[in-house]
Tab-separated table of C-alpha atoms in Angstrom:
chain	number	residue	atom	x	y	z
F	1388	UNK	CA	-9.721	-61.781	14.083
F	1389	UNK	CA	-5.873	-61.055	14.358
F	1390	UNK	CA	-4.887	-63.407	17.474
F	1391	UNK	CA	-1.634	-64.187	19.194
F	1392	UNK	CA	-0.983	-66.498	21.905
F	1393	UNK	CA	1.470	-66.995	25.204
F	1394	UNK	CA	4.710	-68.598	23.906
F	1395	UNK	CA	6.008	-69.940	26.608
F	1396	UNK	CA	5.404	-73.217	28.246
F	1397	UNK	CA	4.547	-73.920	31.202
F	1398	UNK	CA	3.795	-77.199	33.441
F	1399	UNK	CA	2.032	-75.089	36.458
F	1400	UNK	CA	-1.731	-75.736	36.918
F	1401	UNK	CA	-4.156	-72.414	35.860
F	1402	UNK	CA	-4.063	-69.742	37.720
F	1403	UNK	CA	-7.233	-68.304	39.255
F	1404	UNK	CA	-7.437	-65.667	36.255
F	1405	UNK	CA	-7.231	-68.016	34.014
F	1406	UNK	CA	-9.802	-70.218	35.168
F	1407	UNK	CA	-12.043	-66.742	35.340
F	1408	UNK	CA	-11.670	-66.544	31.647
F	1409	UNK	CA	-12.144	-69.839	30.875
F	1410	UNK	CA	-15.346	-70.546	33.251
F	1411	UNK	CA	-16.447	-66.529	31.789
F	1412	UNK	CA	-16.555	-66.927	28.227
F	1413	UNK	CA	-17.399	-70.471	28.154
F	1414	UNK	CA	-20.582	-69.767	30.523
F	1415	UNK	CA	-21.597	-67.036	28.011
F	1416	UNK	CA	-21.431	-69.201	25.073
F	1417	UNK	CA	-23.066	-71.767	26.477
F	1418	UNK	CA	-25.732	-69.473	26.861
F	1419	UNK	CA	-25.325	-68.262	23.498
F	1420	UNK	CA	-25.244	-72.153	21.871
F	1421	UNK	CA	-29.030	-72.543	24.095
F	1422	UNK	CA	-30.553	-69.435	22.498
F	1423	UNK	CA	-29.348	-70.881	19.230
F	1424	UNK	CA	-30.438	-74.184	19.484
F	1425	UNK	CA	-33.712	-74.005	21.585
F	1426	UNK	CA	-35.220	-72.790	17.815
F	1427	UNK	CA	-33.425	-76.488	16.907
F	1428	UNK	CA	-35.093	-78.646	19.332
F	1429	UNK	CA	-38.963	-76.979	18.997
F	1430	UNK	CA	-38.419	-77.336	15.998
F	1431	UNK	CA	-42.270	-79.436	14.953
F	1432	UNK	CA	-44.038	-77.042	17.345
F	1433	UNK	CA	-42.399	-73.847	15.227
F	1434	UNK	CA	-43.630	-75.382	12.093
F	1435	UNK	CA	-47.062	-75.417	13.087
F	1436	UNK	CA	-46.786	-72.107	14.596
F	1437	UNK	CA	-45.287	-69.717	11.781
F	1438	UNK	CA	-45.883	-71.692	8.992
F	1439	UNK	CA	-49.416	-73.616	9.315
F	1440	UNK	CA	-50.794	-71.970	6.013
F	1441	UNK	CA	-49.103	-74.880	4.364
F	1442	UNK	CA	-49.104	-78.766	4.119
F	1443	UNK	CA	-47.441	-80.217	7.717
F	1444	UNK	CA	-44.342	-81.816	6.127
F	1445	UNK	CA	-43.456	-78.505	3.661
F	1446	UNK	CA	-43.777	-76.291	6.788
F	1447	UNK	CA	-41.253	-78.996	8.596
F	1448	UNK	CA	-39.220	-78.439	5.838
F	1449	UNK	CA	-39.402	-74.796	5.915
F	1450	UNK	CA	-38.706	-74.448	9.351
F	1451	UNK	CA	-35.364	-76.461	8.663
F	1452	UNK	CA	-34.601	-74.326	5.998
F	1453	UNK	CA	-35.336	-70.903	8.188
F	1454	UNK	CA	-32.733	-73.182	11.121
F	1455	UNK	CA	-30.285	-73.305	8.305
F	1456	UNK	CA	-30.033	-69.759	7.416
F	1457	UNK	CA	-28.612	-69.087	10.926
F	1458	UNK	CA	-26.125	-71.229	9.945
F	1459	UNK	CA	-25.581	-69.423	6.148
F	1460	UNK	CA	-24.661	-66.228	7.700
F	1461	UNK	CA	-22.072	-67.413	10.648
F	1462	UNK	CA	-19.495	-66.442	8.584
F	1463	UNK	CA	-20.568	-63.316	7.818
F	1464	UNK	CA	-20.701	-62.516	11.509
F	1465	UNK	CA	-16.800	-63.776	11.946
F	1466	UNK	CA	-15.686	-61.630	9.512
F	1467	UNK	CA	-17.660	-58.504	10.850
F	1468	UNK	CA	-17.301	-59.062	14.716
F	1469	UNK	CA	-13.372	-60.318	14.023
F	1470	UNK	CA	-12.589	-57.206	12.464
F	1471	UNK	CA	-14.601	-55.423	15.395
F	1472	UNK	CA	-12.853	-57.673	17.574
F	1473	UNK	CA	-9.169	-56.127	16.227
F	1474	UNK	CA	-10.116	-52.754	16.515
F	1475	UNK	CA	-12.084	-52.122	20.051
F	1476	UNK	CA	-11.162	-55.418	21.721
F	1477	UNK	CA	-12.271	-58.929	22.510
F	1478	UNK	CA	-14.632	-57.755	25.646
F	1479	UNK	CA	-16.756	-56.020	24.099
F	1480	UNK	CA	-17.264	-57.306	21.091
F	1481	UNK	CA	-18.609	-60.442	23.520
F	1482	UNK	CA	-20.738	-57.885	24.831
F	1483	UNK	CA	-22.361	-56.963	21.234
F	1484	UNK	CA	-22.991	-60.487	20.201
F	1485	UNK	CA	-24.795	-61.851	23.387
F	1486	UNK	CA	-26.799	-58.610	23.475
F	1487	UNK	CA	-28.013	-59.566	19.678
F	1488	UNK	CA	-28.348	-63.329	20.019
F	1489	UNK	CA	-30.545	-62.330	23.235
F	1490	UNK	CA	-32.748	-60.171	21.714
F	1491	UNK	CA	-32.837	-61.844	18.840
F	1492	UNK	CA	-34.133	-64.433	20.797
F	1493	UNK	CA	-36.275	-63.383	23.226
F	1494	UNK	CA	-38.329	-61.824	20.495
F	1495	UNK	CA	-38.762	-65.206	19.240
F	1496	UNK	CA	-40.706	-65.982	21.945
F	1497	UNK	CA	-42.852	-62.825	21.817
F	1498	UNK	CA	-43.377	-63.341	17.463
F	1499	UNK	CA	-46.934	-63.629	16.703
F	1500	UNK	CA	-48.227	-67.036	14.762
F	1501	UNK	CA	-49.262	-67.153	11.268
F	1502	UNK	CA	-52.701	-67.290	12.521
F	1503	UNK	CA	-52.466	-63.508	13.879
F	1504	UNK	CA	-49.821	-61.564	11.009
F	1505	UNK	CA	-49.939	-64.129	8.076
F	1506	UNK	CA	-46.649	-64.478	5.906
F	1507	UNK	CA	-45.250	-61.755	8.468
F	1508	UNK	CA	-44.674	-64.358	10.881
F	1509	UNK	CA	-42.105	-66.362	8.561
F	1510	UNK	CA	-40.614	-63.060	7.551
F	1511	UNK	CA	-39.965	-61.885	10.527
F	1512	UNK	CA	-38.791	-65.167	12.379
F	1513	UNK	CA	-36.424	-65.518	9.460
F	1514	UNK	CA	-34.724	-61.849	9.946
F	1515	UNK	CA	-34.015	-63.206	13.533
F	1516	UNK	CA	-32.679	-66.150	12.936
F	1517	UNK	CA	-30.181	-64.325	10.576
F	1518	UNK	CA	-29.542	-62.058	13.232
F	1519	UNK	CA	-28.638	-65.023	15.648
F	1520	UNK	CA	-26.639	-66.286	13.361
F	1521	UNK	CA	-24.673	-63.061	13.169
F	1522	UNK	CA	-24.209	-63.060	16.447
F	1523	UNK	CA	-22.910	-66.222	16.907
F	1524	UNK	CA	-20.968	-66.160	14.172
F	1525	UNK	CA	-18.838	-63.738	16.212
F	1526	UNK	CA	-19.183	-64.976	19.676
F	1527	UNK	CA	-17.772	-68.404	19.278
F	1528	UNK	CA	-15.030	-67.734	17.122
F	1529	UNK	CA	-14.189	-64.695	19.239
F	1530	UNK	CA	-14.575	-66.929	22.817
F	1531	UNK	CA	-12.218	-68.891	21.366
F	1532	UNK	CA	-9.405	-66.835	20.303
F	1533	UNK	CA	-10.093	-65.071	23.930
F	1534	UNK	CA	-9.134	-68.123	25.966
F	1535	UNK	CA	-5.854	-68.888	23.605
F	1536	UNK	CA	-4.902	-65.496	24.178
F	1537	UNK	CA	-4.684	-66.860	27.853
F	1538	UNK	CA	-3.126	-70.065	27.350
F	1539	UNK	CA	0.074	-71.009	27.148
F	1540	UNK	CA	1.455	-72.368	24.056
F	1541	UNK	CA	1.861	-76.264	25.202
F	1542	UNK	CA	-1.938	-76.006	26.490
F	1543	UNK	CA	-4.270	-74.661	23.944
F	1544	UNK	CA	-5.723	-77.930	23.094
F	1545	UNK	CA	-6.857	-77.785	26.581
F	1546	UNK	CA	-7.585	-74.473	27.526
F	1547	UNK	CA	-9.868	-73.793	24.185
F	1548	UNK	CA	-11.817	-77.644	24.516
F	1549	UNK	CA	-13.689	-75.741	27.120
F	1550	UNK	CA	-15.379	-73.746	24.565
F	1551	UNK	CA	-15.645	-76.511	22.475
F	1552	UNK	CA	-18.266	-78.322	25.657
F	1553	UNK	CA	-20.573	-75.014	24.969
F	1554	UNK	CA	-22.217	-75.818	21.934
F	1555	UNK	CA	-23.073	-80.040	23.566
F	1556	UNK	CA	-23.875	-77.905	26.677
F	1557	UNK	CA	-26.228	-75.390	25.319
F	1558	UNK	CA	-27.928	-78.056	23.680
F	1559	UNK	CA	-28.438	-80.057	26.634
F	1560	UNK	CA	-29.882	-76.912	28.537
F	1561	UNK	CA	-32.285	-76.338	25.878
F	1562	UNK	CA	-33.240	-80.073	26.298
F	1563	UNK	CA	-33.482	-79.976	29.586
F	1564	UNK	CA	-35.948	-76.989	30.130
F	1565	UNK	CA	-37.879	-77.790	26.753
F	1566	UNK	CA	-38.281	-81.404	28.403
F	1567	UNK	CA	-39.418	-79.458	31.939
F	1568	UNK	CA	-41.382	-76.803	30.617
F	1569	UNK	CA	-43.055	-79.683	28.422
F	1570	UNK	CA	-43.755	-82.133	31.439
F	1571	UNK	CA	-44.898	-79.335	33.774
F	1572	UNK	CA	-47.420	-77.833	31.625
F	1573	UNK	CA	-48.569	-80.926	29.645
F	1574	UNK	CA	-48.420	-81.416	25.871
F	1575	UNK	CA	-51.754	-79.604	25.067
F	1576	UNK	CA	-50.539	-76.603	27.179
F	1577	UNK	CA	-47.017	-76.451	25.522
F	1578	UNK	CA	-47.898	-76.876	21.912
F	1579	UNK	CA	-50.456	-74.049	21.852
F	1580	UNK	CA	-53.351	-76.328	21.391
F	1581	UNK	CA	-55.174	-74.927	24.478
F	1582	UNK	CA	-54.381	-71.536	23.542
F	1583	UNK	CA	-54.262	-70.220	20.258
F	1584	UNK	CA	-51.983	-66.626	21.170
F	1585	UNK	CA	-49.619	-68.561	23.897
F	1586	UNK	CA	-48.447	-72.147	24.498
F	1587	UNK	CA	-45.469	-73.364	27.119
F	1588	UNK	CA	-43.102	-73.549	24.091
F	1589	UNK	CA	-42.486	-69.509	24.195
F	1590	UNK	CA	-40.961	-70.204	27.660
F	1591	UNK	CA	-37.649	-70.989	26.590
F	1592	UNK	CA	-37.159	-68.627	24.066
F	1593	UNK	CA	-38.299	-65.679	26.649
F	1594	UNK	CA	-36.033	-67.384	29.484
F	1595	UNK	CA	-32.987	-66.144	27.289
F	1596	UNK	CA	-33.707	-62.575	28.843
F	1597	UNK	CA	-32.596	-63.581	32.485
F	1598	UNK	CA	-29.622	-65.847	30.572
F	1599	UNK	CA	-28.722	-62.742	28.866
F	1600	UNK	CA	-28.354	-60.831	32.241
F	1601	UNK	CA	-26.371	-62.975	33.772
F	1602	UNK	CA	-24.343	-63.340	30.634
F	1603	UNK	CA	-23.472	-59.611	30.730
F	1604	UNK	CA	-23.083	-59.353	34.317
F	1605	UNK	CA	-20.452	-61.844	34.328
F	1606	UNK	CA	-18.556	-61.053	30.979
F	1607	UNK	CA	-18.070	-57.329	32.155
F	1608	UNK	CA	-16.197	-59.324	35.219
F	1609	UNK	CA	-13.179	-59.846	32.367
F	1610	UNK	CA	-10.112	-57.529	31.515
F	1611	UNK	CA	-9.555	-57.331	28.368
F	1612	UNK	CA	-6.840	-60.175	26.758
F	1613	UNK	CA	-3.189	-58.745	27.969
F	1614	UNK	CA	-2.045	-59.953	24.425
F	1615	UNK	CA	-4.242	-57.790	22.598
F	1616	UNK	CA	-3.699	-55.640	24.639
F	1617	UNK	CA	0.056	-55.943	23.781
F	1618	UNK	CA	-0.751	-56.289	19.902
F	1619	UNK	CA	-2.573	-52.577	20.166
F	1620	UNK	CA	0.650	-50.746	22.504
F	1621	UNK	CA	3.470	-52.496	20.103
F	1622	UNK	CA	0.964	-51.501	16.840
F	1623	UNK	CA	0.931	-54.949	15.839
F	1624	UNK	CA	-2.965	-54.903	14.672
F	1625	UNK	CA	-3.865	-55.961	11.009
F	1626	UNK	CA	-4.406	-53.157	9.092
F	1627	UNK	CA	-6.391	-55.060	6.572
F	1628	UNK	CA	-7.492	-58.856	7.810
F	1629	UNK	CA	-9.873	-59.806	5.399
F	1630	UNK	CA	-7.121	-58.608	2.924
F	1631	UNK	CA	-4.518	-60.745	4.207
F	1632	UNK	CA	-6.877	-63.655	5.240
F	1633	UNK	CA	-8.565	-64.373	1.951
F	1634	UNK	CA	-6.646	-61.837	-0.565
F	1635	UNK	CA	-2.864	-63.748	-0.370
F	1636	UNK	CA	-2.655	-67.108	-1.180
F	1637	UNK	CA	-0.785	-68.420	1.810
F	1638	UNK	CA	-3.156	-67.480	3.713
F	1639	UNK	CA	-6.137	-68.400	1.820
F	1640	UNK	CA	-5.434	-71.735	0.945
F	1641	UNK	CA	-5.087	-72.569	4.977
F	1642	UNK	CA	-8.236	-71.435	5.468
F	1643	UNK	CA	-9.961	-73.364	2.294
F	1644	UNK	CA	-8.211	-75.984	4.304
F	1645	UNK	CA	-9.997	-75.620	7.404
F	1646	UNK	CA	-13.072	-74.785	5.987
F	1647	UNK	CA	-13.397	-78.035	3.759
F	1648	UNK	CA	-10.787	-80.568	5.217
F	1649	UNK	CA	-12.083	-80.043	8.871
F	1650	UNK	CA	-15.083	-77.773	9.550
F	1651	UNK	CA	-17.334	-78.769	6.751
F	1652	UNK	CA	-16.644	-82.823	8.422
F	1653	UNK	CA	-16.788	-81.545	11.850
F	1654	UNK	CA	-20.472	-79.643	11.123
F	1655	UNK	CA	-21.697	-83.382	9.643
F	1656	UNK	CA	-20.458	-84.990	12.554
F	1657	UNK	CA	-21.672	-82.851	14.924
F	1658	UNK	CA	-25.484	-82.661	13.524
F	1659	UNK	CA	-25.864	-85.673	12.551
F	1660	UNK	CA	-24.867	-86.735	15.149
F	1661	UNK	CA	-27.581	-84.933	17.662
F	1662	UNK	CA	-30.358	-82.949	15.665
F	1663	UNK	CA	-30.726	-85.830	12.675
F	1664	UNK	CA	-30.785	-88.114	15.893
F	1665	UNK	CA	-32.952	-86.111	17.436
F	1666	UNK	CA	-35.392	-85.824	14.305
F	1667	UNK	CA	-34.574	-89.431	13.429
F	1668	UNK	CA	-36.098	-90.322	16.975
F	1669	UNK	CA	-39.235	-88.221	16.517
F	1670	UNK	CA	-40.006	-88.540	13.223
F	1671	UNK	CA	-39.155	-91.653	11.532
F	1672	UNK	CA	-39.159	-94.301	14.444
F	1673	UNK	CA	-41.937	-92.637	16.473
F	1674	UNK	CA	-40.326	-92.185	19.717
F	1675	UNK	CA	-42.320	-89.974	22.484
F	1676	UNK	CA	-41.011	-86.409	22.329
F	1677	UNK	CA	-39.817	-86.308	25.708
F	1678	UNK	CA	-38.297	-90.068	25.505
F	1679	UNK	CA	-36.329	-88.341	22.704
F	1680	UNK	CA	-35.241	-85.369	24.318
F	1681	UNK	CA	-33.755	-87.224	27.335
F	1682	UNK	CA	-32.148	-89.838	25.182
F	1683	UNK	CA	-30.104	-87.024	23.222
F	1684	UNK	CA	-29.568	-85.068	27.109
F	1685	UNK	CA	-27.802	-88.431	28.534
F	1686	UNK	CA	-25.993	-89.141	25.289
F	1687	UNK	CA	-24.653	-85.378	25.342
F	1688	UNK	CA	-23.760	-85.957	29.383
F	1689	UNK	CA	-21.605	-88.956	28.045
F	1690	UNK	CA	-20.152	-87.350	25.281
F	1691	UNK	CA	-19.498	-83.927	26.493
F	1692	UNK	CA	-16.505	-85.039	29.107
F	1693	UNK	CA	-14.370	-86.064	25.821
F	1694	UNK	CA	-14.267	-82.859	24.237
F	1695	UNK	CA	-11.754	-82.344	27.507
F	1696	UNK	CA	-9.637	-85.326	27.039
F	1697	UNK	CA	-9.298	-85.205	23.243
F	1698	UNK	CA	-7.999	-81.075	24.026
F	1699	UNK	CA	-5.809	-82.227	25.947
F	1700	UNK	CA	-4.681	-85.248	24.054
F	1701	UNK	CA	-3.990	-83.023	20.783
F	1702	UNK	CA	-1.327	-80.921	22.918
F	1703	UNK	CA	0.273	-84.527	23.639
F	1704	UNK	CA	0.126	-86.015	19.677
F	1705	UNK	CA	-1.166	-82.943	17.867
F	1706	UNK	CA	-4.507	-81.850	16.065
F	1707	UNK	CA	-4.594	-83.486	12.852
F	1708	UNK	CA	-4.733	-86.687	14.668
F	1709	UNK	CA	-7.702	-86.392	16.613
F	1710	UNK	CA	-9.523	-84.965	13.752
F	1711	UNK	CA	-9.124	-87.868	11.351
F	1712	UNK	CA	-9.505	-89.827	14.327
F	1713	UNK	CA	-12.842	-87.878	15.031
F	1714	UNK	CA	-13.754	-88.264	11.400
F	1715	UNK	CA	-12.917	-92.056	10.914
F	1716	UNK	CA	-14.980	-92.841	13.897
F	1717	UNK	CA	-18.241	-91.576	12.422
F	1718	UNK	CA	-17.696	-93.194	9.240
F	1719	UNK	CA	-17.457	-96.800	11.085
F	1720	UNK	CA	-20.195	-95.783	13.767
F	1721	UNK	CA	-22.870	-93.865	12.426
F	1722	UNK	CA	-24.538	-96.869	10.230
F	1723	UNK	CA	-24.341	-99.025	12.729
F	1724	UNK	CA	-25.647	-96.439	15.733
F	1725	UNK	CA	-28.789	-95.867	13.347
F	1726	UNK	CA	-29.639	-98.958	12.695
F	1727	UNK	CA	-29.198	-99.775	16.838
F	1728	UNK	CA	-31.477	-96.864	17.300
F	1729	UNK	CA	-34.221	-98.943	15.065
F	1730	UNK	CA	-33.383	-102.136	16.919
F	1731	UNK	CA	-33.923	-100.947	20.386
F	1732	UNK	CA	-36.410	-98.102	20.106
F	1733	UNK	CA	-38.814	-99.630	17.476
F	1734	UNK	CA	-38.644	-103.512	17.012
F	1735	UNK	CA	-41.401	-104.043	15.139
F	1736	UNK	CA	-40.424	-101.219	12.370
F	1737	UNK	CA	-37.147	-103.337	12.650
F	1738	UNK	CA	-39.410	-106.221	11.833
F	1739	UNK	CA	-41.610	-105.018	8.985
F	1740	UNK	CA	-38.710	-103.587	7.162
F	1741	UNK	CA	-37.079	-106.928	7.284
F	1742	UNK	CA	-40.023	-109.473	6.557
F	1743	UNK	CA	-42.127	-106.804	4.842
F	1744	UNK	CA	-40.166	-104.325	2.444
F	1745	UNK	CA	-42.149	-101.842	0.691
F	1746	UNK	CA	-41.697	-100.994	-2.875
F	1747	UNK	CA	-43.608	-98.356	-5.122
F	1748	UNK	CA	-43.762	-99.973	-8.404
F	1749	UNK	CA	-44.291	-96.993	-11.025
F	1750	UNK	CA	-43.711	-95.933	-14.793
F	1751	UNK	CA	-40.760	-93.296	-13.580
F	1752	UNK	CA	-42.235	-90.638	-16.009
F	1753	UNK	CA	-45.498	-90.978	-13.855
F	1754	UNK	CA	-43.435	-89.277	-10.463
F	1755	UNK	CA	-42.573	-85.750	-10.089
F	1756	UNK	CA	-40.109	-84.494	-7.175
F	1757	UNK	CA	-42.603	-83.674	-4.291
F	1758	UNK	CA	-41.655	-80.380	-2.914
F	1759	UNK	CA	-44.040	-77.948	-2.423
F	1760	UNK	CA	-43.203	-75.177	-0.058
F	1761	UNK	CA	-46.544	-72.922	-0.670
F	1762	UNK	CA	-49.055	-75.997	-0.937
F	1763	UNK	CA	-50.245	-74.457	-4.294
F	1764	UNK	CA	-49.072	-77.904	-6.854
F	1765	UNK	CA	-51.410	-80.396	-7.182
F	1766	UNK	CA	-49.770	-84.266	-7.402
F	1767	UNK	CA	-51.988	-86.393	-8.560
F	1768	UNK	CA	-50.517	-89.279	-10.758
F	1769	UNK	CA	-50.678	-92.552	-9.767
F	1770	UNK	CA	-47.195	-92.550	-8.841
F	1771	UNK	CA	-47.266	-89.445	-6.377
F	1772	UNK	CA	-50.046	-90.655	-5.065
F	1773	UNK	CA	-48.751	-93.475	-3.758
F	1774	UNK	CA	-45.446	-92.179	-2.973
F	1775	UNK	CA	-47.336	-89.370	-1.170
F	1776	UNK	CA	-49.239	-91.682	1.305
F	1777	UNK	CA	-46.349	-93.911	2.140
F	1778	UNK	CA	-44.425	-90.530	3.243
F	1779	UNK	CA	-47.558	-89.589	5.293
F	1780	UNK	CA	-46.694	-92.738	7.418
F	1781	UNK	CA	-42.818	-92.135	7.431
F	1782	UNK	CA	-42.305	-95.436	5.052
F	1783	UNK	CA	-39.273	-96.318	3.903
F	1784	UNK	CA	-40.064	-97.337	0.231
F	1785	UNK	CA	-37.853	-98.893	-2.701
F	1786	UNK	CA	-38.620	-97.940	-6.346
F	1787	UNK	CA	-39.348	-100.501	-9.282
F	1788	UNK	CA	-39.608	-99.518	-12.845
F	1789	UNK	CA	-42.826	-100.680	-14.671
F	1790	UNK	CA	-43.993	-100.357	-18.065
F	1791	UNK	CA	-44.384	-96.885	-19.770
F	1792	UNK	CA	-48.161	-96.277	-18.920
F	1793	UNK	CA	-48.713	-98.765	-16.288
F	1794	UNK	CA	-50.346	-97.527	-12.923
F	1795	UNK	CA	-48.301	-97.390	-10.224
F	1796	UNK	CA	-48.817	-100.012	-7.118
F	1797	UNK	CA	-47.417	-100.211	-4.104
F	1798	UNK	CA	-45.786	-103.904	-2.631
F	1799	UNK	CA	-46.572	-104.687	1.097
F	1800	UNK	CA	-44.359	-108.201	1.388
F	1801	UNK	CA	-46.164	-110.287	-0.899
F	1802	UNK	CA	-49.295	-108.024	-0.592
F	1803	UNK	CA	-50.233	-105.815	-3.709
F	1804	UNK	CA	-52.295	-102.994	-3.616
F	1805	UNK	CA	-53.097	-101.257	-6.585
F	1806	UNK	CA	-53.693	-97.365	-7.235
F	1807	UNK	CA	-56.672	-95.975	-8.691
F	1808	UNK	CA	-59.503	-97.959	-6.824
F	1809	UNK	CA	-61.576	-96.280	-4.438
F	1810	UNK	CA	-60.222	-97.003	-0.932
F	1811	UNK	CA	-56.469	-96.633	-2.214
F	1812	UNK	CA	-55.446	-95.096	0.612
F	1813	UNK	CA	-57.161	-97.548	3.284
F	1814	UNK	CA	-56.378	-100.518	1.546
F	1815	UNK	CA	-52.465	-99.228	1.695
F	1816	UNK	CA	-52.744	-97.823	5.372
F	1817	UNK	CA	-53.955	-101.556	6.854
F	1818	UNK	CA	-50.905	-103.191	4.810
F	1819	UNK	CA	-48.903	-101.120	6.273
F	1820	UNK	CA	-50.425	-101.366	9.594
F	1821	UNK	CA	-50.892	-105.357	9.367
F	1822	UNK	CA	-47.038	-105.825	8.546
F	1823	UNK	CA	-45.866	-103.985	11.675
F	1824	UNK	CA	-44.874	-100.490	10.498
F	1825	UNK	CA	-45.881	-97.024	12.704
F	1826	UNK	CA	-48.910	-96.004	13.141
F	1827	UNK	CA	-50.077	-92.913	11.210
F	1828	UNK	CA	-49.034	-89.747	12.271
F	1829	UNK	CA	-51.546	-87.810	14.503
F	1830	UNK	CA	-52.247	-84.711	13.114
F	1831	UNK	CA	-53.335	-82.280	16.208
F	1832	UNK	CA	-55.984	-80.287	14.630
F	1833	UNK	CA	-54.533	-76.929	14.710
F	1834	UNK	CA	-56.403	-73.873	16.068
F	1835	UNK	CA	-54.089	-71.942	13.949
F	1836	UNK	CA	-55.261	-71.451	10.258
């Protein structure tokens, strides 16, 4: 999206348009960043939902995977809403993009399970994802460049860090009403299990039509920017961007730049940092769901007030300063931070990992890569069987090569339990339990089939 800014400086405070625009298009991205996410954080309940005709942790997997390809076609939607962006204006192309992401959305909620339209329901839940991601792909991108065509040249950092809150904000909204609905209904209630057709956990996705609303009503408040408005009187519009973007190298190389040397970093930082938390919480270290959720909503209330102060900071010292800064700070924290979470959330996993390590030992031929998205491969070596159980409990294993032909057993401390007998599985699954790790997962019994 072609983009200029104010050149001048200027020391006065914002002025009350200003402030319009900022509060504006940062309230409707907010918005946008909770439609977006809300699929994020229900994540377990979605995988039960659209894809139960498969094994629980493949149709975890696949639910990620359907996440991720909002995220595959972001760029897509830049490029398209951009360009729309240069030709009938910033306002409303904001318009278009909330109205998808909102519909997008709210149909979501209304999507039948896999129970009702079979391998429609993935289908179909994938198509609107993509179409989320298209929309945000042009909202955020375009918010942005909307509030540094406002801001003058000394303050961009900290005009445009508002935006950045909306994505930490929208996250924390859909935590916050997820973590509502969830303790106002009750967990059978909001899962589905009561219910096979509706469960509590289609409320947030069909609460995006009143966010939408207000969305609109307050985005057609806005003028459109007075320096695109400028570029289009003076003629000053790209007549090709993508041309001139990607097609000369100048220009190309700055944005390989971005894209690797900063975005790609930032995007690690940023989820790992709060759905691979999140996840980490639920899954691996057996945290209550709603213990989780609030534990991610504080740390986001913490963090979100720095997104300010380092905008405003990079107009003082620059960008590339806080970025490496940004970056360098995950790389020293992030081990550490994990390994706290283990510590203080689940001791005695803490415990058992330390005094009771687990190791598969296995003729490598004997173990196949266990991924099977339509539950149709069979795994039955000695090997993936035991690998297979220990992942059933969320155990952290090490491997250790044995013998071409040997069975495969699996080390408990100084326990030994050996594959093949009769009560495998139960010998393995009181080791386990004896030596302090989590208890087995409890598979609700699901209604949908």
């Amino acid at each position: 999206m072609t983009t200029m800014t104010a050149e001048t400086t200027s020391s006065a405070g914002m002025t009350s348009e200003q402030r319009m625009v900022i509060f504006a298009s940062s309230l409707g991205t907010v918005f946008e960043w909770y439609d977006f996410y809300i699929y994020g954080t229900l994540t377990p309940i979605l995988a039960v939902q659209f894809l139960s005709g498969v094994n629980p942790t493949a149709a975890f997997i696949l639910t990620l995977l359907i996440f991720a390809a909002g995220f595959a076609v972001r760029p897509f939607g830049a490029l398209i809403f951009g360009r729309l962006g240069d030709i009938i204006g910033r306002k409303y192309t904001f318009l278009i993009t909330m109205s998808l992401m909102g519909v997008g959305t709210f149909f979501i909620g209304l999507l039948p399970s896999y129970a009702t339209i079979g391998i429609l329901a993935p289908i179909i839940l994938v198509s609107l994802r993509m179409l989320q991601g298209l929309a945000l792909g042009g909202e955020y991108g375009g918010a942005a460049i909307y509030v540094a065509e406002h801001a003058p040249k000394n303050k961009r950092g900290f005009y445009t860090s508002w935006i950045q809150t909306t994505a930490t904000l929208g996250l924390f909204m859909a935590i916050l009403i997820v973590v509502g609905t969830r303790t106002w209904m009750g967990e059978p209630a909001f899962v589905g299990k009561t219910d096979v057709f509706w469960g509590g956990w289609r409320i947030p996705f069909l609460a995006s039509a009143a966010l939408l609303a207000v969305s609109i009503w307050i985005r057609l408040k806005l003028n459109e920017s007075p320096l695109f408005r400028k570029m289009v009187d003076e003629g000053k519009q790209s007549k090709r961007p993508l041309g001139e973007a990607f097609g000369e190298w100048k220009n190309a190389k700055i944005a390989i730049a971005a894209l690797f040397g900063a975005t790609a970093g930032e995007a690690v930082v940023w989820y790992g940092g709060q759905f691979y938390a999140l996840f980490f919480l639920l899954l691996t270290i057996k945290v209550p769901a709603v213990t989780a959720n609030i534990l991610i909503a504080v740390a986001l209330a913490l963090g979100t007030p720095f997104f300010i102060l380092f905008g405003w900071l990079s107009d003082k010292i620059g960008r590339k300063p806080i970025v490496l800064a940004g970056f360098a700070l995950a790389v020293i924290t992030y081990f550490p931070i994990f390994q706290g979470l283990v510590h203080f959330a689940n001791p005695k996993l803490e415990a058992a990992i330390a005094g009771a390590p687990v190791t598969v030992v296995a003729d490598p031929s004997e173990c196949s890569f266990q991924f099977n998205p339509v539950g149709t491969a069979k795994f039955t070596s000695s090997c993936d069987v035991a690998k297979s159980t220990l992942v059933a409990r969320s155990v952290n294993y090490q491997n250790e090569v044995a013998p071409a032909g040997t069975k495969a057993s699996v080390k408990v401390g100084d326990q030994v339990i050996q594959t093949g007998t009769p009560d495998f599985a139960k010998q393995l699954g009181d080791a386990i339990t004896k030596h302090g790790y989590p208890p087995a997962l409890i598979r609700r019994k699901s209604t949908i089939r």
